[in-house]
Amino acid sequence: MKILATILSALIFTSFNPAKTGNKSRWREHIKQYAIEVKLSANSTHQELSFLDSILADKRIVMLGEASHQVKEFNEIKYTFIKYLQETHGYKVLLTENGLAESSFSEIIKANISIDSILKIAFAPVWITKENLKLAELIKHSDLELSGFDFQFTDYATSNNYIKYYTETVFKTEADNLFRLDSSFHFFTSYNTPLLREKVRDSLLEAHAILIQNIRNSSAFDKSEKKNKILLKVLENRKFATSLYGTARFTSPLRDSVMAKTLIWLLD
């Protein structure tokens, strides 16, 4: 399966990495030697990207990077790349730096919701721009499958709807107690009451563990099905995130490392 991963990384097709050589001054020479200037617009044609055909001949994964959030031209050009790679080279999966729960839920219901709703459900607020409506339209009307690799939640209401959808309709297990405890936990977190927050956290972690076990014990649970694997990963991620909130352990490097592990898990 060919995969597009939109992460904070350069678009690099060579195996050479100057950073690994211990001589970062070689970056400039490396860029001069390997970089290909591409002049694209929102209306660019596939022909302008045909130089990629030989480069991508045996590549399973393409990473599309960014220099900054909310830059109109970056979003437009990224869409042009994604559409080209899907239509011309058969890439079928788009992995984004968004919540696994939200993107999975939008993938399930995309046939029954609007293009605007796909954007609002599957993407973090920073990506909800008019330039990305084209991408949402592509996701809705093509076989491009969407998923996310952030262990945090882009939107709690959507992630709760995703969990509720599966636990109640598929596994006949209710998650309301988890949601109630989760709501209390975030209330105490926002008002900085550590003792109450930690007390609720213990109960919330226990509720996560019980729900995961109930799903595993359900006669409807098949551990080989992709949708079931994703649901458990969402719940495990949520449990892990709960254990971190309000503590000094929650750092950007830790988040990056967990996202990397989730990305590898999805690729596998």
C-alpha atoms as a printed R data frame, in Angstrom:
    type eleno elety resid chain resno       x       y       z
1   ATOM     1    CA   MET     A     1   0.000   0.000   0.000
2   ATOM     2    CA   LYS     A     2   1.439   3.355  -1.033
3   ATOM     3    CA   ILE     A     3   1.213   5.963   1.687
4   ATOM     4    CA   LEU     A     4   1.350   9.749   1.902
5   ATOM     5    CA   ALA     A     5   2.429  11.060   5.286
6   ATOM     6    CA   THR     A     6   2.048  14.785   5.896
7   ATOM     7    CA   ILE     A     7   4.407  15.484   8.762
8   ATOM     8    CA   LEU     A     8   6.941  18.124   9.750
9   ATOM     9    CA   SER     A     9   9.681  16.786   7.519
10  ATOM    10    CA   ALA     A    10  11.450  17.787   4.346
11  ATOM    11    CA   LEU     A    11  10.409  16.182   1.079
12  ATOM    12    CA   ILE     A    12  13.563  14.155   0.451
13  ATOM    13    CA   PHE     A    13  13.921  11.303  -2.031
14  ATOM    14    CA   THR     A    14  17.623  10.514  -1.596
15  ATOM    15    CA   SER     A    15  19.173   8.347   1.083
16  ATOM    16    CA   PHE     A    16  21.871  10.916   1.891
17  ATOM    17    CA   ASN     A    17  21.424  12.738   5.192
18  ATOM    18    CA   PRO     A    18  24.031  15.427   5.972
19  ATOM    19    CA   ALA     A    19  22.976  15.525   9.627
20  ATOM    20    CA   LYS     A    20  24.218  11.944  10.079
21  ATOM    21    CA   THR     A    21  27.659  12.788   8.747
22  ATOM    22    CA   GLY     A    22  28.432  15.036  11.707
23  ATOM    23    CA   ASN     A    23  29.054  17.973   9.371
24  ATOM    24    CA   LYS     A    24  25.943  20.157   9.205
25  ATOM    25    CA   SER     A    25  27.726  22.669   7.013
26  ATOM    26    CA   ARG     A    26  27.206  20.213   4.181
27  ATOM    27    CA   TRP     A    27  23.458  20.996   4.129
28  ATOM    28    CA   ARG     A    28  23.981  23.894   1.730
29  ATOM    29    CA   GLU     A    29  25.977  21.782  -0.699
30  ATOM    30    CA   HIS     A    30  23.487  18.947  -0.382
31  ATOM    31    CA   ILE     A    31  20.552  21.227  -1.222
32  ATOM    32    CA   LYS     A    32  22.364  22.695  -4.210
33  ATOM    33    CA   GLN     A    33  23.104  19.214  -5.507
34  ATOM    34    CA   TYR     A    34  19.773  17.470  -4.900
35  ATOM    35    CA   ALA     A    35  16.982  20.053  -4.642
36  ATOM    36    CA   ILE     A    36  14.631  20.398  -7.607
37  ATOM    37    CA   GLU     A    37  12.887  23.730  -8.041
38  ATOM    38    CA   VAL     A    38   9.167  23.297  -8.669
39  ATOM    39    CA   LYS     A    39   6.961  26.190  -9.695
40  ATOM    40    CA   LEU     A    40   3.407  25.249  -8.815
41  ATOM    41    CA   SER     A    41   0.101  27.000  -8.334
42  ATOM    42    CA   ALA     A    42  -3.362  25.897  -7.254
43  ATOM    43    CA   ASN     A    43  -4.136  25.123 -10.908
44  ATOM    44    CA   SER     A    44  -0.960  23.246 -11.800
45  ATOM    45    CA   THR     A    45  -1.257  20.203 -14.058
46  ATOM    46    CA   HIS     A    46   0.156  16.724 -13.601
47  ATOM    47    CA   GLN     A    47   2.663  17.411 -16.341
48  ATOM    48    CA   GLU     A    48   4.501  19.869 -14.100
49  ATOM    49    CA   LEU     A    49   5.132  17.061 -11.606
50  ATOM    50    CA   SER     A    50   6.142  14.397 -14.109
51  ATOM    51    CA   PHE     A    51   9.777  14.730 -12.983
52  ATOM    52    CA   LEU     A    52   8.707  12.672  -9.934
53  ATOM    53    CA   ASP     A    53   7.775   9.606 -12.001
54  ATOM    54    CA   SER     A    54  11.220   8.023 -12.021
55  ATOM    55    CA   ILE     A    55  12.006   9.137  -8.453
56  ATOM    56    CA   LEU     A    56   8.869   7.497  -7.019
57  ATOM    57    CA   ALA     A    57   9.032   4.293  -9.037
58  ATOM    58    CA   ASP     A    58   9.846   2.082  -6.019
59  ATOM    59    CA   LYS     A    59   8.817   4.328  -3.119
60  ATOM    60    CA   ARG     A    60   6.143   3.174  -0.684
61  ATOM    61    CA   ILE     A    61   6.097   6.318   1.480
62  ATOM    62    CA   VAL     A    62   6.250  10.005   0.549
63  ATOM    63    CA   MET     A    63   6.525  12.657   3.244
64  ATOM    64    CA   LEU     A    64   5.221  16.153   2.530
65  ATOM    65    CA   GLY     A    65   6.629  18.815   4.826
66  ATOM    66    CA   GLU     A    66   5.873  22.414   5.682
67  ATOM    67    CA   ALA     A    67   7.766  25.495   6.788
68  ATOM    68    CA   SER     A    68   4.869  27.081   8.674
69  ATOM    69    CA   HIS     A    69   1.207  26.609   9.559
70  ATOM    70    CA   GLN     A    70  -1.613  28.462   7.811
71  ATOM    71    CA   VAL     A    71   0.278  29.528   4.699
72  ATOM    72    CA   LYS     A    72  -2.177  29.594   1.808
73  ATOM    73    CA   GLU     A    73   0.337  28.592  -0.867
74  ATOM    74    CA   PHE     A    74   1.668  25.631   1.148
75  ATOM    75    CA   ASN     A    75  -1.830  24.182   1.485
76  ATOM    76    CA   GLU     A    76  -2.568  24.691  -2.203
77  ATOM    77    CA   ILE     A    77   0.677  23.119  -3.366
78  ATOM    78    CA   LYS     A    78   0.378  20.229  -0.904
79  ATOM    79    CA   TYR     A    79  -3.065  19.458  -2.339
80  ATOM    80    CA   THR     A    80  -1.593  19.484  -5.865
81  ATOM    81    CA   PHE     A    81   1.065  16.978  -4.782
82  ATOM    82    CA   ILE     A    82  -1.435  14.709  -3.001
83  ATOM    83    CA   LYS     A    83  -3.854  14.645  -5.943
84  ATOM    84    CA   TYR     A    84  -1.021  13.904  -8.365
85  ATOM    85    CA   LEU     A    85   0.450  11.127  -6.220
86  ATOM    86    CA   GLN     A    86  -2.957   9.505  -5.748
87  ATOM    87    CA   GLU     A    87  -4.126   9.691  -9.344
88  ATOM    88    CA   THR     A    88  -0.831   9.054 -11.117
89  ATOM    89    CA   HIS     A    89   1.096   6.800  -8.741
90  ATOM    90    CA   GLY     A    90  -1.698   5.035  -6.857
91  ATOM    91    CA   TYR     A    91  -1.032   6.228  -3.336
92  ATOM    92    CA   LYS     A    92  -4.080   5.196  -1.298
93  ATOM    93    CA   VAL     A    93  -3.506   6.339   2.292
94  ATOM    94    CA   LEU     A    94  -3.061   9.872   3.644
95  ATOM    95    CA   LEU     A    95  -1.600  10.055   7.158
96  ATOM    96    CA   THR     A    96  -1.760  13.457   8.843
97  ATOM    97    CA   GLU     A    97  -0.665  15.076  12.090
98  ATOM    98    CA   ASN     A    98  -4.200  14.908  13.459
99  ATOM    99    CA   GLY     A    99  -5.995  12.728  15.991
100 ATOM   100    CA   LEU     A   100  -6.283   9.038  15.115
101 ATOM   101    CA   ALA     A   101  -9.831   8.946  16.530
102 ATOM   102    CA   GLU     A   102 -11.134  11.956  14.587
103 ATOM   103    CA   SER     A   103  -9.629  10.972  11.244
104 ATOM   104    CA   SER     A   104 -10.844   7.379  11.647
105 ATOM   105    CA   PHE     A   105 -14.360   8.569  12.470
106 ATOM   106    CA   SER     A   106 -14.493  10.882   9.447
107 ATOM   107    CA   GLU     A   107 -13.339   7.997   7.252
108 ATOM   108    CA   ILE     A   108 -16.260   5.884   8.516
109 ATOM   109    CA   ILE     A   109 -18.958   8.537   7.976
110 ATOM   110    CA   LYS     A   110 -17.513  10.550   5.060
111 ATOM   111    CA   ALA     A   111 -20.109   9.273   2.593
112 ATOM   112    CA   ASN     A   112 -22.891  10.791   4.707
113 ATOM   113    CA   ILE     A   113 -21.417  14.158   5.674
114 ATOM   114    CA   SER     A   114 -20.499  17.365   3.855
115 ATOM   115    CA   ILE     A   115 -17.043  18.323   2.616
116 ATOM   116    CA   ASP     A   116 -16.939  21.088   5.216
117 ATOM   117    CA   SER     A   117 -17.767  18.573   7.968
118 ATOM   118    CA   ILE     A   118 -14.927  16.271   6.908
119 ATOM   119    CA   LEU     A   119 -12.515  19.157   7.325
120 ATOM   120    CA   LYS     A   120 -13.924  20.122  10.738
121 ATOM   121    CA   ILE     A   121 -14.040  16.553  12.066
122 ATOM   122    CA   ALA     A   122 -10.751  15.161  10.765
123 ATOM   123    CA   PHE     A   123  -8.390  18.123  11.017
124 ATOM   124    CA   ALA     A   124  -7.049  20.348  13.784
125 ATOM   125    CA   PRO     A   125  -8.267  23.978  13.708
126 ATOM   126    CA   VAL     A   126  -4.991  25.168  12.181
127 ATOM   127    CA   TRP     A   127  -5.801  23.188   9.004
128 ATOM   128    CA   ILE     A   128  -9.441  24.241   8.675
129 ATOM   129    CA   THR     A   129  -9.011  26.719   5.831
130 ATOM   130    CA   LYS     A   130 -10.814  27.279   2.549
131 ATOM   131    CA   GLU     A   131  -7.687  26.117   0.688
132 ATOM   132    CA   ASN     A   132  -8.054  22.661   2.276
133 ATOM   133    CA   LEU     A   133 -11.673  22.229   1.163
134 ATOM   134    CA   LYS     A   134 -10.300  20.726  -2.058
135 ATOM   135    CA   LEU     A   135  -8.449  18.125  -0.022
136 ATOM   136    CA   ALA     A   136 -11.616  17.291   1.938
137 ATOM   137    CA   GLU     A   137 -13.468  16.923  -1.356
138 ATOM   138    CA   LEU     A   138 -10.795  14.533  -2.638
139 ATOM   139    CA   ILE     A   139 -11.070  12.464   0.545
140 ATOM   140    CA   LYS     A   140 -14.855  12.300   0.234
141 ATOM   141    CA   HIS     A   141 -15.113  11.399  -3.445
142 ATOM   142    CA   SER     A   142 -12.104   9.136  -3.994
143 ATOM   143    CA   ASP     A   143 -10.583   5.963  -2.582
144 ATOM   144    CA   LEU     A   144  -7.939   7.941  -0.668
145 ATOM   145    CA   GLU     A   145  -8.102   6.646   2.909
146 ATOM   146    CA   LEU     A   146  -7.486   9.128   5.720
147 ATOM   147    CA   SER     A   147  -5.851   8.467   9.074
148 ATOM   148    CA   GLY     A   148  -3.973  10.420  11.739
149 ATOM   149    CA   PHE     A   149  -0.998   9.682  13.968
150 ATOM   150    CA   ASP     A   150  -1.353  12.143  16.860
151 ATOM   151    CA   PHE     A   151  -2.047  10.424  20.186
152 ATOM   152    CA   GLN     A   152  -3.791  13.560  21.474
153 ATOM   153    CA   PHE     A   153  -7.321  14.447  20.476
154 ATOM   154    CA   THR     A   154  -8.057  17.195  17.997
155 ATOM   155    CA   ASP     A   155 -11.612  17.395  19.313
156 ATOM   156    CA   TYR     A   156 -12.951  15.572  22.378
157 ATOM   157    CA   ALA     A   157 -16.578  15.562  21.228
158 ATOM   158    CA   THR     A   158 -15.629  13.873  17.949
159 ATOM   159    CA   SER     A   159 -13.326  11.350  19.603
160 ATOM   160    CA   ASN     A   160 -16.092  10.539  22.092
161 ATOM   161    CA   ASN     A   161 -18.564  10.043  19.232
162 ATOM   162    CA   TYR     A   162 -16.105   7.671  17.556
163 ATOM   163    CA   ILE     A   163 -15.614   5.611  20.732
164 ATOM   164    CA   LYS     A   164 -19.341   5.653  21.508
165 ATOM   165    CA   TYR     A   165 -20.190   4.561  17.947
166 ATOM   166    CA   TYR     A   166 -18.052   1.442  18.199
167 ATOM   167    CA   THR     A   167 -18.488   0.479  21.826
168 ATOM   168    CA   GLU     A   168 -22.281   0.686  21.695
169 ATOM   169    CA   THR     A   169 -23.126  -0.441  18.142
170 ATOM   170    CA   VAL     A   170 -20.448  -3.099  17.675
171 ATOM   171    CA   PHE     A   171 -19.426  -4.331  21.117
172 ATOM   172    CA   LYS     A   172 -22.584  -3.493  23.109
173 ATOM   173    CA   THR     A   173 -20.440  -1.830  25.782
174 ATOM   174    CA   GLU     A   174 -21.254   1.620  27.143
175 ATOM   175    CA   ALA     A   175 -18.543   4.246  27.607
176 ATOM   176    CA   ASP     A   176 -20.630   6.877  29.417
177 ATOM   177    CA   ASN     A   177 -18.824   6.375  32.738
178 ATOM   178    CA   LEU     A   178 -15.490   7.023  31.012
179 ATOM   179    CA   PHE     A   179 -16.836  10.193  29.410
180 ATOM   180    CA   ARG     A   180 -18.233  11.465  32.738
181 ATOM   181    CA   LEU     A   181 -14.925  10.909  34.508
182 ATOM   182    CA   ASP     A   182 -13.042  12.444  31.587
183 ATOM   183    CA   SER     A   183 -15.200  15.568  31.757
184 ATOM   184    CA   SER     A   184 -14.558  15.899  35.515
185 ATOM   185    CA   PHE     A   185 -10.827  15.356  35.023
186 ATOM   186    CA   HIS     A   186 -10.533  18.161  32.487
187 ATOM   187    CA   PHE     A   187 -12.691  20.436  34.633
188 ATOM   188    CA   PHE     A   188 -10.323  20.023  37.577
189 ATOM   189    CA   THR     A   189  -7.299  20.340  35.278
190 ATOM   190    CA   SER     A   190  -8.538  23.649  33.864
191 ATOM   191    CA   TYR     A   191  -9.107  25.034  37.378
192 ATOM   192    CA   ASN     A   192  -5.720  23.780  38.604
193 ATOM   193    CA   THR     A   193  -6.902  21.670  41.537
194 ATOM   194    CA   PRO     A   194  -4.177  18.968  41.638
195 ATOM   195    CA   LEU     A   195  -5.541  16.836  44.480
196 ATOM   196    CA   LEU     A   196  -9.006  16.445  42.943
197 ATOM   197    CA   ARG     A   197  -7.532  16.058  39.460
198 ATOM   198    CA   GLU     A   198  -5.233  13.218  40.540
199 ATOM   199    CA   LYS     A   199  -8.051  11.489  42.384
200 ATOM   200    CA   VAL     A   200 -10.267  11.586  39.300
201 ATOM   201    CA   ARG     A   201  -7.336  10.570  37.088
202 ATOM   202    CA   ASP     A   202  -6.926   7.295  38.988
203 ATOM   203    CA   SER     A   203 -10.604   6.478  38.482
204 ATOM   204    CA   LEU     A   204 -10.401   7.538  34.832
205 ATOM   205    CA   LEU     A   205  -7.393   5.302  34.131
206 ATOM   206    CA   GLU     A   206  -9.262   2.417  35.747
207 ATOM   207    CA   ALA     A   207 -12.307   3.146  33.545
208 ATOM   208    CA   HIS     A   208 -10.076   3.056  30.450
209 ATOM   209    CA   ALA     A   209  -8.635  -0.298  31.482
210 ATOM   210    CA   ILE     A   210 -12.110  -1.755  32.127
211 ATOM   211    CA   LEU     A   211 -13.469  -0.547  28.780
212 ATOM   212    CA   ILE     A   212 -10.495  -1.982  26.876
213 ATOM   213    CA   GLN     A   213 -10.886  -5.308  28.668
214 ATOM   214    CA   ASN     A   214 -14.660  -5.406  28.013
215 ATOM   215    CA   ILE     A   215 -14.031  -4.870  24.298
216 ATOM   216    CA   ARG     A   216 -11.373  -7.582  24.196
217 ATOM   217    CA   ASN     A   217 -13.776  -9.977  25.952
218 ATOM   218    CA   SER     A   218 -16.682  -9.194  23.605
219 ATOM   219    CA   SER     A   219 -17.815 -12.016  21.332
220 ATOM   220    CA   ALA     A   220 -17.929  -9.456  18.518
221 ATOM   221    CA   PHE     A   221 -14.237  -8.584  18.903
222 ATOM   222    CA   ASP     A   222 -11.916  -9.882  16.203
223 ATOM   223    CA   LYS     A   223  -8.341  -8.764  16.878
224 ATOM   224    CA   SER     A   224  -7.408  -9.286  13.220
225 ATOM   225    CA   GLU     A   225  -9.826  -6.603  11.935
226 ATOM   226    CA   LYS     A   226  -8.217  -3.246  11.185
227 ATOM   227    CA   LYS     A   227 -11.084  -1.187  12.633
228 ATOM   228    CA   ASN     A   228 -10.796  -3.056  15.948
229 ATOM   229    CA   LYS     A   229  -7.036  -2.552  16.085
230 ATOM   230    CA   ILE     A   230  -7.523   1.171  15.513
231 ATOM   231    CA   LEU     A   231 -10.181   1.457  18.227
232 ATOM   232    CA   LEU     A   232  -7.905  -0.202  20.793
233 ATOM   233    CA   LYS     A   233  -5.029   2.031  19.740
234 ATOM   234    CA   VAL     A   234  -7.264   5.095  20.189
235 ATOM   235    CA   LEU     A   235  -8.239   3.957  23.691
236 ATOM   236    CA   GLU     A   236  -4.664   3.102  24.649
237 ATOM   237    CA   ASN     A   237  -3.504   6.502  23.355
238 ATOM   238    CA   ARG     A   238  -6.253   8.228  25.296
239 ATOM   239    CA   LYS     A   239  -5.286   6.371  28.451
240 ATOM   240    CA   PHE     A   240  -1.647   7.364  27.977
241 ATOM   241    CA   ALA     A   241  -2.562  11.013  27.321
242 ATOM   242    CA   THR     A   242  -4.682  11.038  30.487
243 ATOM   243    CA   SER     A   243  -1.722   9.818  32.537
244 ATOM   244    CA   LEU     A   244   0.354  12.751  31.232
245 ATOM   245    CA   TYR     A   245  -1.980  15.761  31.461
246 ATOM   246    CA   GLY     A   246  -1.157  18.153  34.251
247 ATOM   247    CA   THR     A   247   2.288  16.625  34.801
248 ATOM   248    CA   ALA     A   248   5.798  17.739  33.904
249 ATOM   249    CA   ARG     A   249   6.166  14.631  31.744
250 ATOM   250    CA   PHE     A   250   4.031  16.125  28.962
251 ATOM   251    CA   THR     A   251   6.608  17.700  26.649
252 ATOM   252    CA   SER     A   252   6.893  18.327  22.926
253 ATOM   253    CA   PRO     A   253   9.728  15.768  22.498
254 ATOM   254    CA   LEU     A   254   7.610  13.127  24.222
255 ATOM   255    CA   ARG     A   255   4.645  13.946  21.989
256 ATOM   256    CA   ASP     A   256   6.881  13.686  18.920
257 ATOM   257    CA   SER     A   257   8.230  10.302  20.039
258 ATOM   258    CA   VAL     A   258   4.733   8.904  20.640
259 ATOM   259    CA   MET     A   259   3.540  10.216  17.262
260 ATOM   260    CA   ALA     A   260   6.541   8.523  15.631
261 ATOM   261    CA   LYS     A   261   5.617   5.207  17.273
262 ATOM   262    CA   THR     A   262   1.986   5.603  16.188
263 ATOM   263    CA   LEU     A   263   3.082   6.394  12.635
264 ATOM   264    CA   ILE     A   264   5.238   3.239  12.534
265 ATOM   265    CA   TRP     A   265   2.308   1.251  13.976
266 ATOM   266    CA   LEU     A   266   0.025   2.531  11.206
267 ATOM   267    CA   LEU     A   267   2.593   1.729   8.523
268 ATOM   268    CA   ASP     A   268   2.877  -1.810   9.840
